[in-house]
mmCIF file of C-alpha atoms in Angstrom:
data_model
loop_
_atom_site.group_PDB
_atom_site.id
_atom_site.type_symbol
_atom_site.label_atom_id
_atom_site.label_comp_id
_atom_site.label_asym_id
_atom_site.label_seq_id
_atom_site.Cartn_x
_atom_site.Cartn_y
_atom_site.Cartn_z
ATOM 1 C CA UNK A 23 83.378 164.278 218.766
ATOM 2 C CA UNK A 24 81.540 166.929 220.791
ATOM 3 C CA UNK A 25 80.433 166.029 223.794
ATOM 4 C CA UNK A 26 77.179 168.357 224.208
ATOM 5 C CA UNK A 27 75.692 166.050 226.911
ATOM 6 C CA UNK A 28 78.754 165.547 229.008
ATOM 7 C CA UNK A 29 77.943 165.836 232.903
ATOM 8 C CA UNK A 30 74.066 165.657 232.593
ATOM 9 C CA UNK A 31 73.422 162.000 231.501
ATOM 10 C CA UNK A 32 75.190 160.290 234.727
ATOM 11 C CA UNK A 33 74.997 157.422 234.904
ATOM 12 C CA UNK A 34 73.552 156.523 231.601
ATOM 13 C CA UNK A 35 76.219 156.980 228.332
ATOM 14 C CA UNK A 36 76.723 160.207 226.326
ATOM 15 C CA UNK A 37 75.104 158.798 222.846
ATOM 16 C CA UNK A 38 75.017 160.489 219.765
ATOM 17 C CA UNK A 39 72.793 159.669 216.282
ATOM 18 C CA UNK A 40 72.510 160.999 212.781
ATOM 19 C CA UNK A 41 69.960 159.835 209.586
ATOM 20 C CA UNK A 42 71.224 160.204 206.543
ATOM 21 C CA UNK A 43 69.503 159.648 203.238
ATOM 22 C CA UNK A 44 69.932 160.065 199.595
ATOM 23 C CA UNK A 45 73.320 161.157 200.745
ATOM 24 C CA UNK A 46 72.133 163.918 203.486
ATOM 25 C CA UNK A 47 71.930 164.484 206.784
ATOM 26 C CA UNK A 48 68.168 163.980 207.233
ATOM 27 C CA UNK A 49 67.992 163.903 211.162
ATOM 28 C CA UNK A 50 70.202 164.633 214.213
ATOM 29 C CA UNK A 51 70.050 163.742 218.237
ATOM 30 C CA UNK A 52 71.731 162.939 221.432
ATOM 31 C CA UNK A 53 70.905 161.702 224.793
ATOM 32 C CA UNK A 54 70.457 165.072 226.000
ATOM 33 C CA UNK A 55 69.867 164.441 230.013
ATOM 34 C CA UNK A 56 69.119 161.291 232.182
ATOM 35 C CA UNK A 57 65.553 159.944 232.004
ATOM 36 C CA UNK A 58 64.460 161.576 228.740
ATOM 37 C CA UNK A 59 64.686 160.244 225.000
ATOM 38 C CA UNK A 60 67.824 158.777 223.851
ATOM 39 C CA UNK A 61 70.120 159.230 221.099
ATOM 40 C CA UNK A 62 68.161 157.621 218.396
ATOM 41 C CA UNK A 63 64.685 158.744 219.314
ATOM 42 C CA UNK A 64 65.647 162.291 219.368
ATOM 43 C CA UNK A 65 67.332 162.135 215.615
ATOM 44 C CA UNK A 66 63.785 160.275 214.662
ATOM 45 C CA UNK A 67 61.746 163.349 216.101
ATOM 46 C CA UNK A 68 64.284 165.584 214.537
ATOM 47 C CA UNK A 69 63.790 164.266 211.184
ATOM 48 C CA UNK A 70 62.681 166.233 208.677
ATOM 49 C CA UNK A 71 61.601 163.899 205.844
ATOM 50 C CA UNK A 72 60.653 160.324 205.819
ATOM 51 C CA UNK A 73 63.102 157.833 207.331
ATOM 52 C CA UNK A 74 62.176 154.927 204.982
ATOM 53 C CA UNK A 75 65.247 153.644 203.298
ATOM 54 C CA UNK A 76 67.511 155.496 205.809
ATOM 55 C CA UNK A 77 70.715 154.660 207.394
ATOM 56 C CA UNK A 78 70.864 155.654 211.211
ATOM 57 C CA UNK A 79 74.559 155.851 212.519
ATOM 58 C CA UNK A 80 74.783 155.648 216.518
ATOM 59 C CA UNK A 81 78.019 156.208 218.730
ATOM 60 C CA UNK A 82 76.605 153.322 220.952
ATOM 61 C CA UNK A 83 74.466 149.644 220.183
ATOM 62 C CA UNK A 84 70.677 151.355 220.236
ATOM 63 C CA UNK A 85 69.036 149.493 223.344
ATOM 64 C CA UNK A 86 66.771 146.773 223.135
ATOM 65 C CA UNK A 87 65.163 146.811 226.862
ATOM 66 C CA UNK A 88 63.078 148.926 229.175
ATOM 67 C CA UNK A 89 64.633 151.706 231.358
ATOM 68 C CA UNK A 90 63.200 155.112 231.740
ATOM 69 C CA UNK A 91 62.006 155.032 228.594
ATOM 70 C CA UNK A 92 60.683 152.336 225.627
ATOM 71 C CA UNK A 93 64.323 150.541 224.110
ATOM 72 C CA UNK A 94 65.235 152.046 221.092
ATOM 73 C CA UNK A 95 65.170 149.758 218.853
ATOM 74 C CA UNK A 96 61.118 149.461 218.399
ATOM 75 C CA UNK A 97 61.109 153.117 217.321
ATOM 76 C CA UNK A 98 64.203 152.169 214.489
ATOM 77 C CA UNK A 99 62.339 149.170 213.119
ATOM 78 C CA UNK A 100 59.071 150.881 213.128
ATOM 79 C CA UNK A 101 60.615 153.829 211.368
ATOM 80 C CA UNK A 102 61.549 152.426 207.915
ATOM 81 C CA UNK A 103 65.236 152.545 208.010
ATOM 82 C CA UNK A 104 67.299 149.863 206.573
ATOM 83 C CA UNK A 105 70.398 150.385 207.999
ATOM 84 C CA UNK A 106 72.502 151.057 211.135
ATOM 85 C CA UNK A 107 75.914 152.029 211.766
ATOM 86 C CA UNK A 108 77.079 151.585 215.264
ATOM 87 C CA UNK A 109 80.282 152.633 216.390
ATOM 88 C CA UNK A 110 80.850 150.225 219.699
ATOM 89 C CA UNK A 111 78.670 147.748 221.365
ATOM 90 C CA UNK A 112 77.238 148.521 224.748
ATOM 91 C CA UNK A 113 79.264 146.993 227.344
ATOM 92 C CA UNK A 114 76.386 146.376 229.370
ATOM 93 C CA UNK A 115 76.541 142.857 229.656
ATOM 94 C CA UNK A 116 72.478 142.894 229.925
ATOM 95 C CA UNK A 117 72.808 144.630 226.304
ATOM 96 C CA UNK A 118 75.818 143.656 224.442
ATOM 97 C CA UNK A 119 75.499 142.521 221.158
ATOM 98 C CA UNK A 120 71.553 141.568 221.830
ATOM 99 C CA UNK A 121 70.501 144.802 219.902
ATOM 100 C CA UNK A 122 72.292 144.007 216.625
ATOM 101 C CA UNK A 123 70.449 140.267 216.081
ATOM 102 C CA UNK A 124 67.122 141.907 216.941
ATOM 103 C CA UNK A 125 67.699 144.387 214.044
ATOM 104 C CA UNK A 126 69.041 141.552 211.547
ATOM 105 C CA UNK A 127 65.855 139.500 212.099
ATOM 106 C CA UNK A 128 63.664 142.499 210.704
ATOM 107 C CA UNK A 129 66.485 142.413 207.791
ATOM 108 C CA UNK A 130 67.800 145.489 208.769
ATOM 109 C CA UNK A 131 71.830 145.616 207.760
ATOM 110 C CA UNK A 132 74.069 146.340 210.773
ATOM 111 C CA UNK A 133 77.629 147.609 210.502
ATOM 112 C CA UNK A 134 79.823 147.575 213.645
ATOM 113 C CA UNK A 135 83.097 149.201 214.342
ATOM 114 C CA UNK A 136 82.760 152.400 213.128
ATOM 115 C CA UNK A 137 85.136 154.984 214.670
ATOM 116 C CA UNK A 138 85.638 152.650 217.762
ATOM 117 C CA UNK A 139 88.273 153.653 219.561
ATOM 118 C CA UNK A 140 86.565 156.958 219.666
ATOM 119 C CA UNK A 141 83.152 156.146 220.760
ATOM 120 C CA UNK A 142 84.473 153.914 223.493
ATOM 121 C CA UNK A 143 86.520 156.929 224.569
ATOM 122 C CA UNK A 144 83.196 158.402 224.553
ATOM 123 C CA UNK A 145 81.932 156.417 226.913
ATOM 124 C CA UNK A 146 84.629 155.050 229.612
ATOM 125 C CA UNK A 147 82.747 156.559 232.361
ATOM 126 C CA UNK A 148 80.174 154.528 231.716
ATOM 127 C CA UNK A 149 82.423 151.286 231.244
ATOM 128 C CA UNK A 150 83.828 150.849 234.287
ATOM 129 C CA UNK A 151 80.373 151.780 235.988
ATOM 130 C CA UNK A 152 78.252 149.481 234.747
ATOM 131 C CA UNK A 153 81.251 146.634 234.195
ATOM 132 C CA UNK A 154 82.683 147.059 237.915
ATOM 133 C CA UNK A 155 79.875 149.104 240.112
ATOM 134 C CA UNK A 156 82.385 151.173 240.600
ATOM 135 C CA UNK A 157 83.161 154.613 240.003
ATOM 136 C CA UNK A 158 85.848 156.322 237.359
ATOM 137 C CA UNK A 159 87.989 158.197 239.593
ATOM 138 C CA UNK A 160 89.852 161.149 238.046
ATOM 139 C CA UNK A 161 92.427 162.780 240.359
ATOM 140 C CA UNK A 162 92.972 166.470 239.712
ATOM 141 C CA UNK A 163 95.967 168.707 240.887
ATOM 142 C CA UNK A 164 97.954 171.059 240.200
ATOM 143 C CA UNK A 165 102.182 170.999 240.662
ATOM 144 C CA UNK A 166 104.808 173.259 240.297
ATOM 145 C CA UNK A 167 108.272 172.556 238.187
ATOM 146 C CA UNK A 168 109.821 171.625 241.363
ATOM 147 C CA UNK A 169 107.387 168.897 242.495
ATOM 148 C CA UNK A 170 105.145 171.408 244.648
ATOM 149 C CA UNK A 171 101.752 171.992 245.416
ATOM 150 C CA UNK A 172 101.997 174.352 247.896
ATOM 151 C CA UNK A 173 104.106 176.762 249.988
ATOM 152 C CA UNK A 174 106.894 175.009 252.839
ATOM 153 C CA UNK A 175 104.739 176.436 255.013
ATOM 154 C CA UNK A 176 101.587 175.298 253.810
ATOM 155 C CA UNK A 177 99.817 177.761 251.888
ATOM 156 C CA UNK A 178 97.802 176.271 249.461
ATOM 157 C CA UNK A 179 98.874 178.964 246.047
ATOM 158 C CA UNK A 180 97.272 178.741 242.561
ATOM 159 C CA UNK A 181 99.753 177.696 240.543
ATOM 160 C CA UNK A 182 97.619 177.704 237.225
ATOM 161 C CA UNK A 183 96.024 180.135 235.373
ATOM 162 C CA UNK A 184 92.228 181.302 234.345
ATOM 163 C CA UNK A 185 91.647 178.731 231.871
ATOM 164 C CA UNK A 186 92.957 175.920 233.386
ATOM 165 C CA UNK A 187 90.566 176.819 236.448
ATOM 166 C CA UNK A 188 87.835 177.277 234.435
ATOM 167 C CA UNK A 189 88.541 173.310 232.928
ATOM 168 C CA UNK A 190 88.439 172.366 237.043
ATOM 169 C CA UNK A 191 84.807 173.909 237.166
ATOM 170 C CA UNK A 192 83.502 172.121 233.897
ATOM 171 C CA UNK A 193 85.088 169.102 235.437
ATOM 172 C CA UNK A 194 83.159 169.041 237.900
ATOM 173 C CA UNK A 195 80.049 169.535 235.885
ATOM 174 C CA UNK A 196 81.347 166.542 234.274
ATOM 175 C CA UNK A 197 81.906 163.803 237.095
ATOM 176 C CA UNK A 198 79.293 163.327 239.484
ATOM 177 C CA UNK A 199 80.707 163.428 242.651
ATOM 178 C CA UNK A 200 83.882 165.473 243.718
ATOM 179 C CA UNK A 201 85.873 164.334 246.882
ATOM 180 C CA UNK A 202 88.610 165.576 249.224
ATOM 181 C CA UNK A 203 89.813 165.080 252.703
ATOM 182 C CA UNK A 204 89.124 166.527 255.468
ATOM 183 C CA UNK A 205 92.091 168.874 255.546
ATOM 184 C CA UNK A 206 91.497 170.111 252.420
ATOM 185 C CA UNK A 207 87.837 171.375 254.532
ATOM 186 C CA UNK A 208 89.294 172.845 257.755
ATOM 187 C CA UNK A 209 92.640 174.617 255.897
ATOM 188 C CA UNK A 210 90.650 175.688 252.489
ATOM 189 C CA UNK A 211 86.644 176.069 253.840
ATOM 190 C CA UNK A 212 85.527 175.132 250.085
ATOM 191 C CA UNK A 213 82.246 174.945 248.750
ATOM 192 C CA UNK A 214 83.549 172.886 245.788
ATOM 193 C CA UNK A 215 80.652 173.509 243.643
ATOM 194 C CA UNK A 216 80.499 173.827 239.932
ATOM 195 C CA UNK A 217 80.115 177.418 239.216
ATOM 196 C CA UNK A 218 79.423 177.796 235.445
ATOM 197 C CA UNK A 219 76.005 178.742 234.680
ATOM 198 C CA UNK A 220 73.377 176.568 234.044
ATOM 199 C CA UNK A 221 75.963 173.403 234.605
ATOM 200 C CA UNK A 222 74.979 171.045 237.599
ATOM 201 C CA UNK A 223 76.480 170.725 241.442
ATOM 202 C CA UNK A 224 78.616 167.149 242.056
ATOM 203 C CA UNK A 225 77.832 165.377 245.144
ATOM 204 C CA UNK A 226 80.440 166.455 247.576
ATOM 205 C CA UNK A 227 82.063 163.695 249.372
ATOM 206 C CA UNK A 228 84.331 164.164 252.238
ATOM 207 C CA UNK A 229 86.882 161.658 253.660
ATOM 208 C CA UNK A 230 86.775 162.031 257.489
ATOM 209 C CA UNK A 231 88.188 159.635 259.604
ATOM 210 C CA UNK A 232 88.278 160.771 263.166
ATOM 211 C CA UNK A 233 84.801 163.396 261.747
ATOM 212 C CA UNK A 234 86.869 166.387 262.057
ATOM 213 C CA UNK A 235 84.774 168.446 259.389
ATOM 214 C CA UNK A 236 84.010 171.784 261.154
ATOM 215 C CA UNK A 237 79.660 172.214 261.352
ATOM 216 C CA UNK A 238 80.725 176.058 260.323
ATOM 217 C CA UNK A 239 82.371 174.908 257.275
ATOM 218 C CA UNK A 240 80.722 176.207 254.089
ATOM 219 C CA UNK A 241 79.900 172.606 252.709
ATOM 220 C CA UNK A 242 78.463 171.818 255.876
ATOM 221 C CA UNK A 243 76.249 175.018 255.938
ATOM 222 C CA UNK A 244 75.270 174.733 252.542
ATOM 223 C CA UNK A 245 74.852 170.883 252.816
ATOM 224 C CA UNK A 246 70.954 171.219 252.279
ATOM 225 C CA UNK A 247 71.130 172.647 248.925
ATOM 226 C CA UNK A 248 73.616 170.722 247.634
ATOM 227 C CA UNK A 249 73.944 167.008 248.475
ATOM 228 C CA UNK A 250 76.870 166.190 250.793
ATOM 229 C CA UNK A 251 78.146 163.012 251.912
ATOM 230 C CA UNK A 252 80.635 162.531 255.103
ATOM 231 C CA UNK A 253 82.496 159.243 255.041
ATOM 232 C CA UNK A 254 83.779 158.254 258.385
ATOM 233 C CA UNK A 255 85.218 155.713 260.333
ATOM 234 C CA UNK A 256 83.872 157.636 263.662
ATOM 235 C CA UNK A 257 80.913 155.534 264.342
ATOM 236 C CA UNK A 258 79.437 157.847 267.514
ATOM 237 C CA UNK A 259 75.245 158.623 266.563
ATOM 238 C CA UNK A 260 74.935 161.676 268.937
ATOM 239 C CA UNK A 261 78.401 163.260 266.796
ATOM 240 C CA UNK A 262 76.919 162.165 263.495
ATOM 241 C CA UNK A 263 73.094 163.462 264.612
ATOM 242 C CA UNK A 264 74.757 167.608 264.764
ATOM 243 C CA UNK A 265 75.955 166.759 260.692
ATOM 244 C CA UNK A 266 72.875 164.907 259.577
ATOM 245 C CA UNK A 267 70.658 168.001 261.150
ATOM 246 C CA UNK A 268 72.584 170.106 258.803
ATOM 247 C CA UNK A 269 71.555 168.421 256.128
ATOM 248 C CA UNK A 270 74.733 166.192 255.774
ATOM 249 C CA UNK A 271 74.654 162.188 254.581
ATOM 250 C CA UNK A 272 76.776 160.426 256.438
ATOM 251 C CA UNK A 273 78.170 156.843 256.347
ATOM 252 C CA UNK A 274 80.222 154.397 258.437
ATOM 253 C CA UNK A 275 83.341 152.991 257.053
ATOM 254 C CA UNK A 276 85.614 150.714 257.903
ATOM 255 C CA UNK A 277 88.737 151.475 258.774
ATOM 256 C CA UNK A 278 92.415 150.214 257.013
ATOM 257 C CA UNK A 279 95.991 151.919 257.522
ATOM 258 C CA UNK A 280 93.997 154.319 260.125
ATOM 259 C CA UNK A 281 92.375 155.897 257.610
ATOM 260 C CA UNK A 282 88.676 155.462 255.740
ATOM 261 C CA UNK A 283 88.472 152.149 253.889
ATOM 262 C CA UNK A 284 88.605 153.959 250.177
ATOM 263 C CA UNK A 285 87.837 150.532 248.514
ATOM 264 C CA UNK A 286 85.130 149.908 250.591
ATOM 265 C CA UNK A 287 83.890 153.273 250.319
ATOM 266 C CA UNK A 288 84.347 153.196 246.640
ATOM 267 C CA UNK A 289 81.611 150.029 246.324
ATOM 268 C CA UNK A 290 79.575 151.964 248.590
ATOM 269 C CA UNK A 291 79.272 154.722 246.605
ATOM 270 C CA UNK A 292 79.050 153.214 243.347
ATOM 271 C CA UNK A 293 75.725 151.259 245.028
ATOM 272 C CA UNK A 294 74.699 154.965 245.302
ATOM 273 C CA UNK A 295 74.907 155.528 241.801
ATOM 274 C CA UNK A 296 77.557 157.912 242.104
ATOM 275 C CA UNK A 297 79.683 156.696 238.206
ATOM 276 C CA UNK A 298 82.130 158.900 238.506
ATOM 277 C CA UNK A 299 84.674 161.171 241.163
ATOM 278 C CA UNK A 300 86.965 163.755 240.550
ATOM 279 C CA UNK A 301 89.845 163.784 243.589
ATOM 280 C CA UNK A 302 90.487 167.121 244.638
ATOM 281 C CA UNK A 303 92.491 168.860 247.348
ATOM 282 C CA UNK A 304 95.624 168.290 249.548
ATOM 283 C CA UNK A 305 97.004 165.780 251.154
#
């Protein structure tokens, strides 16, 4: 499955729809970007014939309640077709399963199951966000044959090659926030934004316990463009007033094994709507 919406939905699903009638492909959409048509109303407005007497076969259960925009299924009963082929249910509790009854009462046939290992792969961001308010953490790094991720001395080295840093970028186009610690900031000084055109900045998110991060640090000095959030366990307002001038978010966090409260944090930010984090940097 090609995931053309990957990174710009967060934190709704990557969804994907085709019509087919007569035996062709008659119509073709995806949830293209947060807030704006989904899946099935796309393939709809795509279609380039009539849709009476059409089957519609979605990745995901077509929603049957108000969000940013109408739920789906009014536009598939209203458009003629007969029957839908859904790969997975939406594990939106709010959602699951509600969809496909609506659609049998207008004696529209439903066929679940379709390919369903594959669209729930599709969606496992999404699954543990809306099941846990929690964010998917990914951890990324790279380590040499001999267990290593630097130099003895230090050093941080790349270890892999073009392509494999050009996966890291896309990543984080992908996930949308990216964290590290605080050494990874005063020994590195990186911006860690996504830098493949036209793909979108993560929310950077750096774990600070003691509020270390130097205010001459690139993230810090770019922290107005691109959202930046400070977790921190230092609690001082006149310390935290010199990073929120510069643009910075920054929240108080317990503290457990001297060190920022990651559980804690992690419910925090999931409250933010932050579905997803890819772990960077060093220890």
């Amino acid at each position: 499955m090609q995931k053309k919406e990957h990174g710009f939905v967060n934190p709704n699903p990557m969804v994907g729809a085709v019509i087919v009638k007569n035996g062709k492909v008659i119509g073709k959409g995806y949830h293209k970007k947060f807030g704006e048509l989904h899946a099935e109303r796309n393939a709809l407005v795509n279609a380039t014939t009539s849709t009476q007497g059409a089957t519609m076969y979605i990745t995901l259960e077509p929603c049957c309640h108000y969000g940013k925009t109408p739920p789906c299924i009014d536009a598939i009963i209203e458009s003629g077709i007969t029957r839908v082929v859904i790969g997975t249910l939406d594990p939106n509790s709010i959602m699951s399963g509600k969809s496909i009854d609506i659609l049998k009462k207008h004696n529209i046939q439903v066929d679940v199951g379709v390919l369903e290992d594959e669209c729930k792969n599709l969606i496992k961001i999404f699954t543990k966000y809306i099941t846990t308010n929690l964010p998917y953490v990914t951890m990324k790094y790279a380590m040499t044959m001999d267990g290593k991720i630097a130099t003895y001395t230090g050093n941080s080295k790349w270890i892999t090659g073009e392509k494999s840093r050009l996966n890291v970028q896309k990543s984080r186009h992908i996930y949308s926030a990216i964290m590290v610690g605080v050494n990874t900031v005063i020994c590195d000084d990186p911006l860690l934004t996504c830098r493949v055109k036209n793909y979108k900045n993560p929310v950077r998110i750096i774990c600070d316990t003691n509020l270390r991060t130097p205010l001459s640090s690139k993230i810090v000095q770019t922290a107005k463009n691109t959202k930046t959030i400070i977790a921190t366990c230092m609690d001082d307002k006149k310390t935290q007033k010199k990073y929120k001038d510069m643009g910075c978010k920054v929240i108080t966090i317990s503290k457990k094994d001297n060190h920022v409260n990651l559980i804690e944090l992690m419910y925090v930010l999931g409250k933010k709507g932050i579905d997803s984090i890819l772990l960077e940097g060093r220890k």
